[in-house]
PDB file of C-alpha atoms and ligand atoms in Angstrom:
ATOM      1  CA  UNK C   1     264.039 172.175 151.658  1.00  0.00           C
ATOM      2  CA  UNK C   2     267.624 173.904 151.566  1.00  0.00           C
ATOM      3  CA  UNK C   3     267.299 176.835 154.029  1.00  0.00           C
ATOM      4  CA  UNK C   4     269.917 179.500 154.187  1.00  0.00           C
ATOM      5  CA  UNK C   5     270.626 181.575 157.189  1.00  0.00           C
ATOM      6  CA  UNK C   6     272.693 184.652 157.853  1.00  0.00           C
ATOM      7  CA  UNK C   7     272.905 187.407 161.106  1.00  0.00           C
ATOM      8  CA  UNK C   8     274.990 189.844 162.282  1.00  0.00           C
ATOM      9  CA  UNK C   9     276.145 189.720 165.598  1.00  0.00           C
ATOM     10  CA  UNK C  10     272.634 191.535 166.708  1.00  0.00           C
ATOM     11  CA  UNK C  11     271.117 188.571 165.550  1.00  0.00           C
ATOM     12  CA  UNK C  12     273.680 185.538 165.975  1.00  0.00           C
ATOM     13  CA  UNK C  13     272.100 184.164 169.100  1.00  0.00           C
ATOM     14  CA  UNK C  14     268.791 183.928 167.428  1.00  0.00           C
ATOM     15  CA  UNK C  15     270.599 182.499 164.618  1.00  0.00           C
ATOM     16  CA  UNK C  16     271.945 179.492 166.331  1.00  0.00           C
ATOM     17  CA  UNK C  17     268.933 178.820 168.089  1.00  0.00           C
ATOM     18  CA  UNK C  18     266.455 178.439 165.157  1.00  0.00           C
ATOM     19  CA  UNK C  19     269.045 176.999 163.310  1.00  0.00           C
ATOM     20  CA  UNK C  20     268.713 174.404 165.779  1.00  0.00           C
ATOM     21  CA  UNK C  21     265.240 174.323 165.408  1.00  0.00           C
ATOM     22  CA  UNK C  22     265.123 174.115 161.597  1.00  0.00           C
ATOM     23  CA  UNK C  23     267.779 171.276 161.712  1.00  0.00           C
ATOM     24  CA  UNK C  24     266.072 169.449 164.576  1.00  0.00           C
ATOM     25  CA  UNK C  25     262.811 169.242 162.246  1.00  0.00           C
ATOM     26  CA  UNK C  26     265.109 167.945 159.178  1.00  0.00           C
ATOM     27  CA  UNK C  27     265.873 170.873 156.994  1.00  0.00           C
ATOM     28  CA  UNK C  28     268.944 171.117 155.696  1.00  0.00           C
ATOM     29  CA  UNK C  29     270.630 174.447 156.471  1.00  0.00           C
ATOM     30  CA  UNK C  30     273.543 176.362 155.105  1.00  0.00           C
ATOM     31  CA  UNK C  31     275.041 178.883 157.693  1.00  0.00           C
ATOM     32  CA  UNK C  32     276.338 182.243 155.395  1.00  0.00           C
ATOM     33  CA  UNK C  33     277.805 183.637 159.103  1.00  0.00           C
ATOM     34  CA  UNK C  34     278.484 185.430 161.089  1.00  0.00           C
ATOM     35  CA  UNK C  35     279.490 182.621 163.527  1.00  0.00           C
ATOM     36  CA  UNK C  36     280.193 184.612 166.723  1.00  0.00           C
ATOM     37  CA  UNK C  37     279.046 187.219 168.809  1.00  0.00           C
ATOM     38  CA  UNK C  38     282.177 189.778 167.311  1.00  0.00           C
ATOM     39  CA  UNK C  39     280.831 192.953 166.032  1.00  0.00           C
ATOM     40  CA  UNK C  40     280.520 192.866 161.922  1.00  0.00           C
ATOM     41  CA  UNK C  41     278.724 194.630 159.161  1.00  0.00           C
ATOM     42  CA  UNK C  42     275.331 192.917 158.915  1.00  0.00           C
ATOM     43  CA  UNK C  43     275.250 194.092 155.033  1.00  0.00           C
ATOM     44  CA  UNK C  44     277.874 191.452 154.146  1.00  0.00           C
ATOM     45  CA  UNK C  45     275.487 188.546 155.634  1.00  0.00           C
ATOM     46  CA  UNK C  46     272.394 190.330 153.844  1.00  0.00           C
ATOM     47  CA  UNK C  47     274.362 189.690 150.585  1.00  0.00           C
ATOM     48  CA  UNK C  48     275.866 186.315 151.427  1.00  0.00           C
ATOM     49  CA  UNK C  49     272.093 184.788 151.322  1.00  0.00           C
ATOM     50  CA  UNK C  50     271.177 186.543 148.949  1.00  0.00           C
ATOM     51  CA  UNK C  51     273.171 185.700 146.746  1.00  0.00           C
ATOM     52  CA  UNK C  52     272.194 182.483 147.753  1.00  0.00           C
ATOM     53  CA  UNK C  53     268.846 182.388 147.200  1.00  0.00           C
ATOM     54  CA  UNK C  54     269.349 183.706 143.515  1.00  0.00           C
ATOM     55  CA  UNK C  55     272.341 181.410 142.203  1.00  0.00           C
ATOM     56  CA  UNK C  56     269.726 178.549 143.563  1.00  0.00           C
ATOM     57  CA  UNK C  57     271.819 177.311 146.443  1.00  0.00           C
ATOM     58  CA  UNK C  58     269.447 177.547 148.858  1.00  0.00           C
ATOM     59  CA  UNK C  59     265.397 177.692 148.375  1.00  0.00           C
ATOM     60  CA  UNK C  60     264.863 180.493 151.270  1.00  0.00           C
ATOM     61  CA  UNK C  61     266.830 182.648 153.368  1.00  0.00           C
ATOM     62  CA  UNK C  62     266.315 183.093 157.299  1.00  0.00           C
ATOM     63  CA  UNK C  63     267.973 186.525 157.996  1.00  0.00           C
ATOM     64  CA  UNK C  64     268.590 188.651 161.497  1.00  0.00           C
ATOM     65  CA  UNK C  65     270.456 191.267 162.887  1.00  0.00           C
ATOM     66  CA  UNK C  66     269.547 193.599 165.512  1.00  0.00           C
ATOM     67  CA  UNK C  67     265.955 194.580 164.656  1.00  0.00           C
ATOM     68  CA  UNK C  68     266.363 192.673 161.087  1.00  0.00           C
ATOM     69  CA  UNK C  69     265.963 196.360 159.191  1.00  0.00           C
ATOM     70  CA  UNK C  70     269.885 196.821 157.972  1.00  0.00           C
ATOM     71  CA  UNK C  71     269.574 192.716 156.991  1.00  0.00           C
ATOM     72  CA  UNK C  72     266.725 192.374 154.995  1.00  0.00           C
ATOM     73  CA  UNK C  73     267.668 196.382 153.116  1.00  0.00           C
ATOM     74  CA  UNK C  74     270.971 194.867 152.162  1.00  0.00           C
ATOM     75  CA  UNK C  75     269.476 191.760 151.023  1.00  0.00           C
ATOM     76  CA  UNK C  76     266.567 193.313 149.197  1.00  0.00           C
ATOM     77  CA  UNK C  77     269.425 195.191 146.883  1.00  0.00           C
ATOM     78  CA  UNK C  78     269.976 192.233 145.237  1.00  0.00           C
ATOM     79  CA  UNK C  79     268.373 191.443 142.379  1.00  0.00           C
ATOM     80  CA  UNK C  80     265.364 189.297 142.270  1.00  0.00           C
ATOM     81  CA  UNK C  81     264.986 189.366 146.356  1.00  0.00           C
ATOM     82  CA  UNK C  82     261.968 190.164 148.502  1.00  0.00           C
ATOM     83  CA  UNK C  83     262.770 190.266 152.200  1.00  0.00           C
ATOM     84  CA  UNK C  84     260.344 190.373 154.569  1.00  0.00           C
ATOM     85  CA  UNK C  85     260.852 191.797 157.892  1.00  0.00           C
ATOM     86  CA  UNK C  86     258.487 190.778 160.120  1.00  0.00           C
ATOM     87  CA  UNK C  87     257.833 190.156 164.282  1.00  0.00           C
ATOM     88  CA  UNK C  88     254.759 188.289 164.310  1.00  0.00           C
ATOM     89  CA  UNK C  89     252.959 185.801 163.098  1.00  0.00           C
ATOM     90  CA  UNK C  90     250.311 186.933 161.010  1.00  0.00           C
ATOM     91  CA  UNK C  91     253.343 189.035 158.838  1.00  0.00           C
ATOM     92  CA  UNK C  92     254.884 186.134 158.573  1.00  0.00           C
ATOM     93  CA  UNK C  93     252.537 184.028 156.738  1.00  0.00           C
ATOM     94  CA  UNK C  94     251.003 187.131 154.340  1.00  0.00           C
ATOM     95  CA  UNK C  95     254.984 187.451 153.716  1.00  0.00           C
ATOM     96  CA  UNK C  96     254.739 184.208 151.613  1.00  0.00           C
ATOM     97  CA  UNK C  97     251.196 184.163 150.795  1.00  0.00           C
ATOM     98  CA  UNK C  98     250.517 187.587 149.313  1.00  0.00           C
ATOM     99  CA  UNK C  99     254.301 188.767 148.877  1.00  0.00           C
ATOM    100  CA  UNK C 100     255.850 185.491 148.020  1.00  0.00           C
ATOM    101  CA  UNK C 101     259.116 186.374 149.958  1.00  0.00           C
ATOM    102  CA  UNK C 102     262.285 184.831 149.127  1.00  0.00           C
ATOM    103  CA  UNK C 103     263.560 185.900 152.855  1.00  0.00           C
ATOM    104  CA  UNK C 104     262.574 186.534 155.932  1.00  0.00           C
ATOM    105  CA  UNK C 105     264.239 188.756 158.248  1.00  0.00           C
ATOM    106  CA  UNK C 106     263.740 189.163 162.046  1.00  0.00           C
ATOM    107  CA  UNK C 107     265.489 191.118 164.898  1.00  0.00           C
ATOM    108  CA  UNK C 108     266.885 189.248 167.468  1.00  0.00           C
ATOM    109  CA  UNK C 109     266.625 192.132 169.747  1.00  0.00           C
ATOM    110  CA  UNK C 110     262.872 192.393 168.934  1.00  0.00           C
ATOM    111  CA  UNK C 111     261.684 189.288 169.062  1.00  0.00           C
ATOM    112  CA  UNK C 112     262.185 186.415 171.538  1.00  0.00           C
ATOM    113  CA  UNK C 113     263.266 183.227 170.943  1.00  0.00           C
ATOM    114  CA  UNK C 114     259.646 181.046 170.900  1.00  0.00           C
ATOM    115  CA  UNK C 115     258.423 183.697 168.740  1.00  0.00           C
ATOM    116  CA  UNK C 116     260.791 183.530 166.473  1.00  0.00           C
ATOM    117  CA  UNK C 117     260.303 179.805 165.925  1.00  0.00           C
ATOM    118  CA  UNK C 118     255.842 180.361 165.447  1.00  0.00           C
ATOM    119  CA  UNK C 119     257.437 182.765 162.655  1.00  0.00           C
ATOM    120  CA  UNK C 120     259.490 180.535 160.930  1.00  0.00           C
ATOM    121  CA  UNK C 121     256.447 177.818 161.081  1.00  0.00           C
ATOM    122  CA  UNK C 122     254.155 180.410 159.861  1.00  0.00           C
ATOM    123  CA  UNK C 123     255.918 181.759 156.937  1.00  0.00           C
ATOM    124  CA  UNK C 124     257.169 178.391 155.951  1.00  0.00           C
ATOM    125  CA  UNK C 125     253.598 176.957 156.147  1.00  0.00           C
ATOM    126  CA  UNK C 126     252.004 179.365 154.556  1.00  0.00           C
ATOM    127  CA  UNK C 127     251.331 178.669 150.634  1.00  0.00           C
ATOM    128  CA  UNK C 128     252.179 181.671 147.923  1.00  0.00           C
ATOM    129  CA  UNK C 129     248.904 182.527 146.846  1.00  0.00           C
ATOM    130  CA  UNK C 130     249.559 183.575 143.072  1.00  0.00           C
ATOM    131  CA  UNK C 131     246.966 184.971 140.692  1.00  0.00           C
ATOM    132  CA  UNK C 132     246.368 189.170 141.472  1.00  0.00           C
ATOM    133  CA  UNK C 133     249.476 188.741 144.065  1.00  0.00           C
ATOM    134  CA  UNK C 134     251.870 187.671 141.315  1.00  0.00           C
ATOM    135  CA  UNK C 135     250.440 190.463 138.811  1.00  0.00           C
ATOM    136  CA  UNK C 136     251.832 193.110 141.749  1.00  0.00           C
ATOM    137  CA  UNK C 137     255.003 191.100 142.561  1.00  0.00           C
ATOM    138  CA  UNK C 138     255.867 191.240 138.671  1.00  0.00           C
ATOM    139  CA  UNK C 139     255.188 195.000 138.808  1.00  0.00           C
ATOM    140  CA  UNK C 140     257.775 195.266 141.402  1.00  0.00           C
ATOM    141  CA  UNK C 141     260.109 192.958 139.800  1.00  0.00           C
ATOM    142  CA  UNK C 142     259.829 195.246 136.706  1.00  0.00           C
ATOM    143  CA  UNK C 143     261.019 197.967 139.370  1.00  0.00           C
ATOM    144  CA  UNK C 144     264.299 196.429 139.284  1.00  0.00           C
ATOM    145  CA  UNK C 145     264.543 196.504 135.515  1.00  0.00           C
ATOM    146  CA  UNK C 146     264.057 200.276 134.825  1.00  0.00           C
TER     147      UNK C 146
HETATM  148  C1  RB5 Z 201     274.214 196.532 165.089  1.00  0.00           C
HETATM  149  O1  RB5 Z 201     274.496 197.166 166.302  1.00  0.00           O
HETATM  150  C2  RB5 Z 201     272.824 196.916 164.620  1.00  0.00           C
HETATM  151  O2  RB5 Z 201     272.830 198.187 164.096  1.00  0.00           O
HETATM  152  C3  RB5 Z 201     272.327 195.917 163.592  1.00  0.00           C
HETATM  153  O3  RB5 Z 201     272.298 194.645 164.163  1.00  0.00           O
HETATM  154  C4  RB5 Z 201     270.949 196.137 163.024  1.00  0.00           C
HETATM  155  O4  RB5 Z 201     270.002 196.310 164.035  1.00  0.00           O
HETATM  156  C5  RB5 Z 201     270.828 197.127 161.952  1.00  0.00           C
HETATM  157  O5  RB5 Z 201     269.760 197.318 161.341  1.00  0.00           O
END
């Protein structure tokens, strides 16, 4: 599975690390940025995956800034997006189960780094659940087209 990831510099440390994690257990991942600790708009990075994750370039997007609120708003602007922010487990996995989200967002000054990794495993464990769950994601896909 192609991953893509994305922070701002609120979220770049947490960034590297699961990217490490991700890689370490054989997914491929495509860094969007930021790749330092210098202060940037974390709006830019919400895009860059997104965009992603709707051309087809990458399956999922792993998202974080500060508390992973500015990220996954920015990212949910684009079209065809649902980003999750979560900062715990159970969250995680109802984010793909019930929600089917495209992207999950965390803070990386709200959650620490073990955490962060039983997120990632629980959201991309977890199985989209379909039937009544897709009949409410359509109705707020049709959001976007009115
Ligand atoms: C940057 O200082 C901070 O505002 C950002 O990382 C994020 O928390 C915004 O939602």
């Amino acid at each position: 599975m192609k991953i893509g990831m994305g922070s701002d510099h609120g979220g770049y440390e947490l960034k590297e690390f699961i990217k490490e994690y991700l890689t370490s257990k054989q997914y491929e991942v495509i860094d969007y940025g930021t790749y330092s600790l210098e202060s940037v708009d974390y709006p830019d990075y919400g895009e860059k995956v997104a965009h992603g994750v709707v051309s087809g370039e990458i399956e999922i997007g792993i998202i974080m800034c500060g508390t992973g609120i500015g990220i996954s708003i920015a990212a949910n602007k684009v079209k065809g997006i649902r980003a999750a922010v979560v900062s715990e487990e159970f969250s995680a996995r109802m984010a793909k189960a019930h929600n089917n989200a495209n992207i999950l967002a965390m803070g990386g000054r709200v959650v620490g780094k073990d955490l962060a990794k039983s997120i990632v495993d629980a959201y991309l464990n977890a199985e989209f659940e379909g039937d009544r769950h897709q009949r409410r994601i359509d109705k707020i896909m049709n959001i976007e087209n009115n």
